C-alpha cells in the first residue's frame, strides 16, 4: 500500500472487502462436502454439481451485469448482489425442511430429493448475487485509483479474494467441532445480508466515484449528439475495441480466456476437492489439550494455507505489476503451481512437507491474479471495462461450470492421486496460453500501452 493516498487506501479496503465476501461465500460449500456426503448421503458428483450450479448462475449473468455496470450507479449493484447471496445461503441452510414436502425428481435414472432441489436453487441464486463483484469492482478501481497505484490496489483486491477463500475453510474447521452444517451455513448467510447493508452505507457518500465513465460522459454531451441503436452514446472507444487491429483486443483477450479455461481445470480441482483429497490420502488429525481435530478439520486448515499463501503473494506481486511485465509474472506463477501440484499428487509427504507443498501450490495458482487482471484492464478502454470483465467472466464461468462435476467423477474413477496428477495438464496448457501473448501476431504491446493511457472521457 506504499504510495497510496489515504482516500485510495480507504477505497481499497472497501472494494477489497466486497471481493473478500464474494470468495468467502464461494468457499462455504467445498469444506463442508465431506460432512454433507455423510450427513445427507449424496454422492460426490451430486455435491460437485451444486458447485457447478453456482458457477453456472454466476456465468449467465456476469455479462448482463457488465453492461449494467457501465450504465448505472455501481453503489446500487454491488451491495444488492452480496445481500442477495447471503439470503440464498439462508435458503440453503433451510433446504432439508423446506424441501421435505417436494416430490423426488428422477433424471437419467438418478434421484434428486426435495432438499437437494432447494439447495440447487439456492446455489444458483448465490451465483447470481455474487456475479456483480467482478464487472463492478474492476471499473471502480480504474475510476478511483491513479494509474501509478492501480497494480497495488489490484493486488489488494485479488489478495482479499484468497483471504476470503482461506477464511471460510478456516472458520468452518472450527465451527464443525461445535455446530451442525446447517447452522454454519445459516450464520454465513445472515452475515452476508448484514454486510450488504453496510456496504451500501459505505458507498453512499461523495468520496468515491461510483457513476460509470460512459454515464458521466453522457451528462456532459450536448443535446445535438445522437445515441446509437443500442441506446449507448456514441463511444469513440468502441470501434477501436471491436473493429480495429485484432491484436489490440480480440486476439489477446482470446488468449487470456483460454488461460482462464485451462488453469481453471486445476483451480476448480483444488478449490472444490482438496479437503476431500487430503482426508482420503493423508487423513491427518491433531489432538491438543484434550481436544481432537479430526481429519476434516485438519484438511481444511491445509486448504486455508493454500489460499492464504496465494493472498500473500498477490499483495507482493500487485506492486510488481506496476513496474514489470505482467506476462513474466504469470509465467513464474504457473511454474510454481505446476511443480506444487505434481509433488502433491505423486510424492508421499509428511505433515510439514505437505504444508510446504500446499503453500507453493497456492502461491503459484492464486498469486497470478493481479498480473492477469492488469492485462485485461490495460486492454479495455474505461467506457468498456465493465463489459470486458463481465463478458470474459461469463464465458469463463459457463465454460468451467461443468468442471467440478467432471473432476469429481474423475477422482472417483481414477483415484485421488492419479486424478490430481491429471489436473497438472491445466497449468501446463495455461503456460502455453501466456506464451502466446509474447507473439506480436497475438498481442500488439504498443497498443496495450496506448489503451492504458486512453482518456476516461
Tab-separated table of C-alpha atoms in Angstrom, residues 254-436:
chain	number	residue	atom	x	y	z
A	254	UNK	CA	-8.952	-14.790	-26.545
A	255	UNK	CA	-5.560	-15.962	-25.262
A	256	UNK	CA	-6.461	-14.729	-21.768
A	257	UNK	CA	-9.804	-16.516	-21.982
A	258	UNK	CA	-8.032	-19.760	-22.921
A	259	UNK	CA	-5.680	-19.191	-19.991
A	260	UNK	CA	-8.699	-18.894	-17.679
A	261	UNK	CA	-10.212	-22.105	-19.010
A	262	UNK	CA	-7.064	-24.240	-18.875
A	263	UNK	CA	-5.877	-23.001	-15.485
A	264	UNK	CA	-9.469	-23.379	-14.274
A	265	UNK	CA	-9.186	-27.132	-14.721
A	266	UNK	CA	-6.571	-27.094	-11.968
A	267	UNK	CA	-8.054	-24.380	-9.762
A	268	UNK	CA	-11.521	-25.999	-9.733
A	269	UNK	CA	-9.938	-29.284	-8.682
A	270	UNK	CA	-8.127	-27.578	-5.817
A	271	UNK	CA	-10.931	-25.379	-4.544
A	272	UNK	CA	-13.678	-27.996	-4.779
A	273	UNK	CA	-11.896	-31.187	-3.757
A	274	UNK	CA	-8.629	-30.505	-1.941
A	275	UNK	CA	-10.192	-31.195	1.502
A	276	UNK	CA	-11.594	-34.494	0.191
A	277	UNK	CA	-8.194	-35.361	-1.324
A	278	UNK	CA	-6.354	-34.646	1.929
A	279	UNK	CA	-8.845	-36.636	4.006
A	280	UNK	CA	-8.693	-39.628	1.659
A	281	UNK	CA	-4.932	-39.665	1.026
A	282	UNK	CA	-3.494	-38.434	4.333
A	283	UNK	CA	-6.249	-38.300	6.951
A	284	UNK	CA	-4.109	-36.373	9.428
A	285	UNK	CA	-5.708	-35.474	12.761
A	286	UNK	CA	-4.416	-33.449	15.701
A	287	UNK	CA	-5.049	-33.693	19.446
A	288	UNK	CA	-4.231	-30.716	21.664
A	289	UNK	CA	-5.336	-30.063	25.209
A	290	UNK	CA	-7.727	-32.973	25.178
A	291	UNK	CA	-9.474	-31.684	22.028
A	292	UNK	CA	-9.182	-33.734	18.857
A	293	UNK	CA	-9.351	-32.028	15.476
A	294	UNK	CA	-10.494	-34.690	13.050
A	295	UNK	CA	-9.236	-35.277	9.536
A	296	UNK	CA	-11.862	-32.943	8.053
A	297	UNK	CA	-10.783	-30.040	10.267
A	298	UNK	CA	-7.073	-30.568	9.599
A	299	UNK	CA	-7.713	-30.848	5.859
A	300	UNK	CA	-9.493	-27.504	5.924
A	301	UNK	CA	-6.535	-25.927	7.737
A	302	UNK	CA	-4.260	-27.102	4.918
A	303	UNK	CA	-6.826	-25.813	2.437
A	304	UNK	CA	-6.754	-22.421	4.138
A	305	UNK	CA	-2.960	-22.447	3.809
A	306	UNK	CA	-3.231	-22.947	0.047
A	307	UNK	CA	-5.497	-19.947	-0.320
A	308	UNK	CA	-3.781	-17.637	2.159
A	309	UNK	CA	-0.395	-18.216	0.525
A	310	UNK	CA	-1.949	-17.031	-2.738
A	311	UNK	CA	-3.247	-13.922	-0.952
A	312	UNK	CA	0.157	-13.002	0.460
A	313	UNK	CA	1.888	-13.406	-2.890
A	314	UNK	CA	-0.762	-11.254	-4.585
A	315	UNK	CA	-0.046	-8.392	-2.200
A	316	UNK	CA	3.609	-8.547	-3.220
A	317	UNK	CA	3.068	-9.113	-6.930
A	318	UNK	CA	0.478	-6.322	-7.135
A	319	UNK	CA	3.264	-3.819	-6.580
A	320	UNK	CA	5.484	-5.544	-9.138
A	321	UNK	CA	2.746	-5.310	-11.755
A	322	UNK	CA	3.184	-1.518	-11.698
A	323	UNK	CA	6.856	-1.972	-12.678
A	324	UNK	CA	7.304	-5.241	-14.589
A	325	UNK	CA	5.739	-7.154	-17.467
A	326	UNK	CA	2.615	-8.976	-16.187
A	327	UNK	CA	3.262	-11.853	-18.597
A	328	UNK	CA	6.572	-12.698	-16.928
A	329	UNK	CA	4.914	-12.697	-13.521
A	330	UNK	CA	2.207	-15.030	-14.834
A	331	UNK	CA	4.778	-17.494	-16.193
A	332	UNK	CA	6.553	-17.658	-12.846
A	333	UNK	CA	3.290	-18.321	-11.024
A	334	UNK	CA	2.285	-21.139	-13.377
A	335	UNK	CA	5.692	-22.796	-12.936
A	336	UNK	CA	5.239	-22.790	-9.149
A	337	UNK	CA	1.709	-24.174	-9.423
A	338	UNK	CA	2.748	-26.995	-11.758
A	339	UNK	CA	5.622	-28.126	-9.540
A	340	UNK	CA	3.458	-27.948	-6.410
A	341	UNK	CA	0.642	-29.976	-7.940
A	342	UNK	CA	2.898	-32.698	-9.344
A	343	UNK	CA	4.650	-33.137	-5.994
A	344	UNK	CA	1.320	-33.177	-4.148
A	345	UNK	CA	-0.118	-35.805	-6.474
A	346	UNK	CA	2.767	-38.250	-6.742
A	347	UNK	CA	5.077	-37.996	-3.713
A	348	UNK	CA	4.334	-39.200	-0.157
A	349	UNK	CA	4.515	-36.216	2.187
A	350	UNK	CA	4.707	-35.804	5.918
A	351	UNK	CA	2.668	-33.171	7.768
A	352	UNK	CA	5.298	-30.433	7.459
A	353	UNK	CA	6.386	-31.144	3.893
A	354	UNK	CA	2.712	-31.286	2.940
A	355	UNK	CA	2.269	-27.800	4.401
A	356	UNK	CA	5.241	-26.512	2.381
A	357	UNK	CA	3.931	-28.028	-0.854
A	358	UNK	CA	0.422	-26.655	-0.488
A	359	UNK	CA	1.869	-23.193	0.210
A	360	UNK	CA	3.898	-23.310	-3.024
A	361	UNK	CA	0.874	-24.619	-4.921
A	362	UNK	CA	-1.430	-21.909	-3.592
A	363	UNK	CA	1.076	-19.115	-4.143
A	364	UNK	CA	1.556	-20.079	-7.775
A	365	UNK	CA	-2.044	-20.888	-8.639
A	366	UNK	CA	-3.660	-17.867	-6.976
A	367	UNK	CA	-0.853	-15.306	-6.818
A	368	UNK	CA	-1.289	-14.733	-10.534
A	369	UNK	CA	-4.473	-12.663	-10.311
A	370	UNK	CA	-3.088	-9.074	-10.201
A	371	UNK	CA	-0.976	-9.635	-13.328
A	372	UNK	CA	-3.860	-11.319	-15.155
A	373	UNK	CA	-6.362	-8.623	-14.206
A	374	UNK	CA	-3.937	-5.824	-15.097
A	375	UNK	CA	-3.650	-7.240	-18.617
A	376	UNK	CA	-7.426	-7.283	-19.034
A	377	UNK	CA	-7.749	-3.752	-17.674
A	378	UNK	CA	-4.958	-2.456	-19.917
A	379	UNK	CA	-6.679	-3.895	-22.974
A	380	UNK	CA	-10.081	-2.418	-22.059
A	381	UNK	CA	-10.944	1.275	-22.609
A	382	UNK	CA	-12.530	2.813	-19.479
A	383	UNK	CA	-16.010	3.088	-21.006
A	384	UNK	CA	-15.884	-0.603	-21.946
A	385	UNK	CA	-14.191	-2.071	-18.881
A	386	UNK	CA	-17.259	-3.314	-17.034
A	387	UNK	CA	-18.423	-5.153	-20.126
A	388	UNK	CA	-14.970	-6.565	-20.824
A	389	UNK	CA	-14.732	-8.128	-17.366
A	390	UNK	CA	-18.386	-9.153	-17.451
A	391	UNK	CA	-18.060	-10.864	-20.827
A	392	UNK	CA	-14.858	-12.723	-20.048
A	393	UNK	CA	-16.013	-13.911	-16.627
A	394	UNK	CA	-19.334	-15.031	-18.112
A	395	UNK	CA	-17.525	-17.011	-20.792
A	396	UNK	CA	-15.108	-18.478	-18.254
A	397	UNK	CA	-17.823	-19.352	-15.732
A	398	UNK	CA	-20.008	-21.055	-18.325
A	399	UNK	CA	-17.079	-22.938	-19.822
A	400	UNK	CA	-15.847	-24.082	-16.439
A	401	UNK	CA	-19.256	-24.716	-14.881
A	402	UNK	CA	-19.032	-28.446	-15.551
A	403	UNK	CA	-15.505	-28.799	-14.162
A	404	UNK	CA	-16.438	-29.627	-10.525
A	405	UNK	CA	-18.798	-32.429	-11.548
A	406	UNK	CA	-16.309	-33.757	-14.141
A	407	UNK	CA	-13.403	-33.610	-11.706
A	408	UNK	CA	-15.485	-35.298	-9.007
A	409	UNK	CA	-16.219	-38.141	-11.442
A	410	UNK	CA	-12.532	-38.277	-12.429
A	411	UNK	CA	-11.409	-38.608	-8.821
A	412	UNK	CA	-13.955	-41.333	-8.141
A	413	UNK	CA	-12.989	-43.395	-11.200
A	414	UNK	CA	-9.229	-42.766	-11.437
A	415	UNK	CA	-8.387	-42.494	-7.762
A	416	UNK	CA	-7.308	-39.439	-5.831
A	417	UNK	CA	-3.587	-39.376	-6.633
A	418	UNK	CA	-3.867	-40.176	-10.325
A	419	UNK	CA	-6.803	-37.806	-10.738
A	420	UNK	CA	-4.920	-34.949	-9.111
A	421	UNK	CA	-1.888	-35.683	-11.262
A	422	UNK	CA	-4.019	-35.269	-14.374
A	423	UNK	CA	-5.028	-31.791	-13.177
A	424	UNK	CA	-1.468	-30.604	-13.870
A	425	UNK	CA	-2.389	-30.674	-17.563
A	426	UNK	CA	-4.328	-27.477	-16.873
A	427	UNK	CA	-1.359	-25.440	-15.637
A	428	UNK	CA	0.845	-26.688	-18.482
A	429	UNK	CA	-1.703	-25.629	-21.101
A	430	UNK	CA	-2.212	-22.316	-19.291
A	431	UNK	CA	1.526	-21.644	-19.584
A	432	UNK	CA	1.209	-22.120	-23.329
A	433	UNK	CA	-1.582	-19.532	-23.441
A	434	UNK	CA	0.650	-16.980	-21.690
A	435	UNK	CA	3.450	-17.661	-24.157
A	436	UNK	CA	1.078	-16.749	-26.993
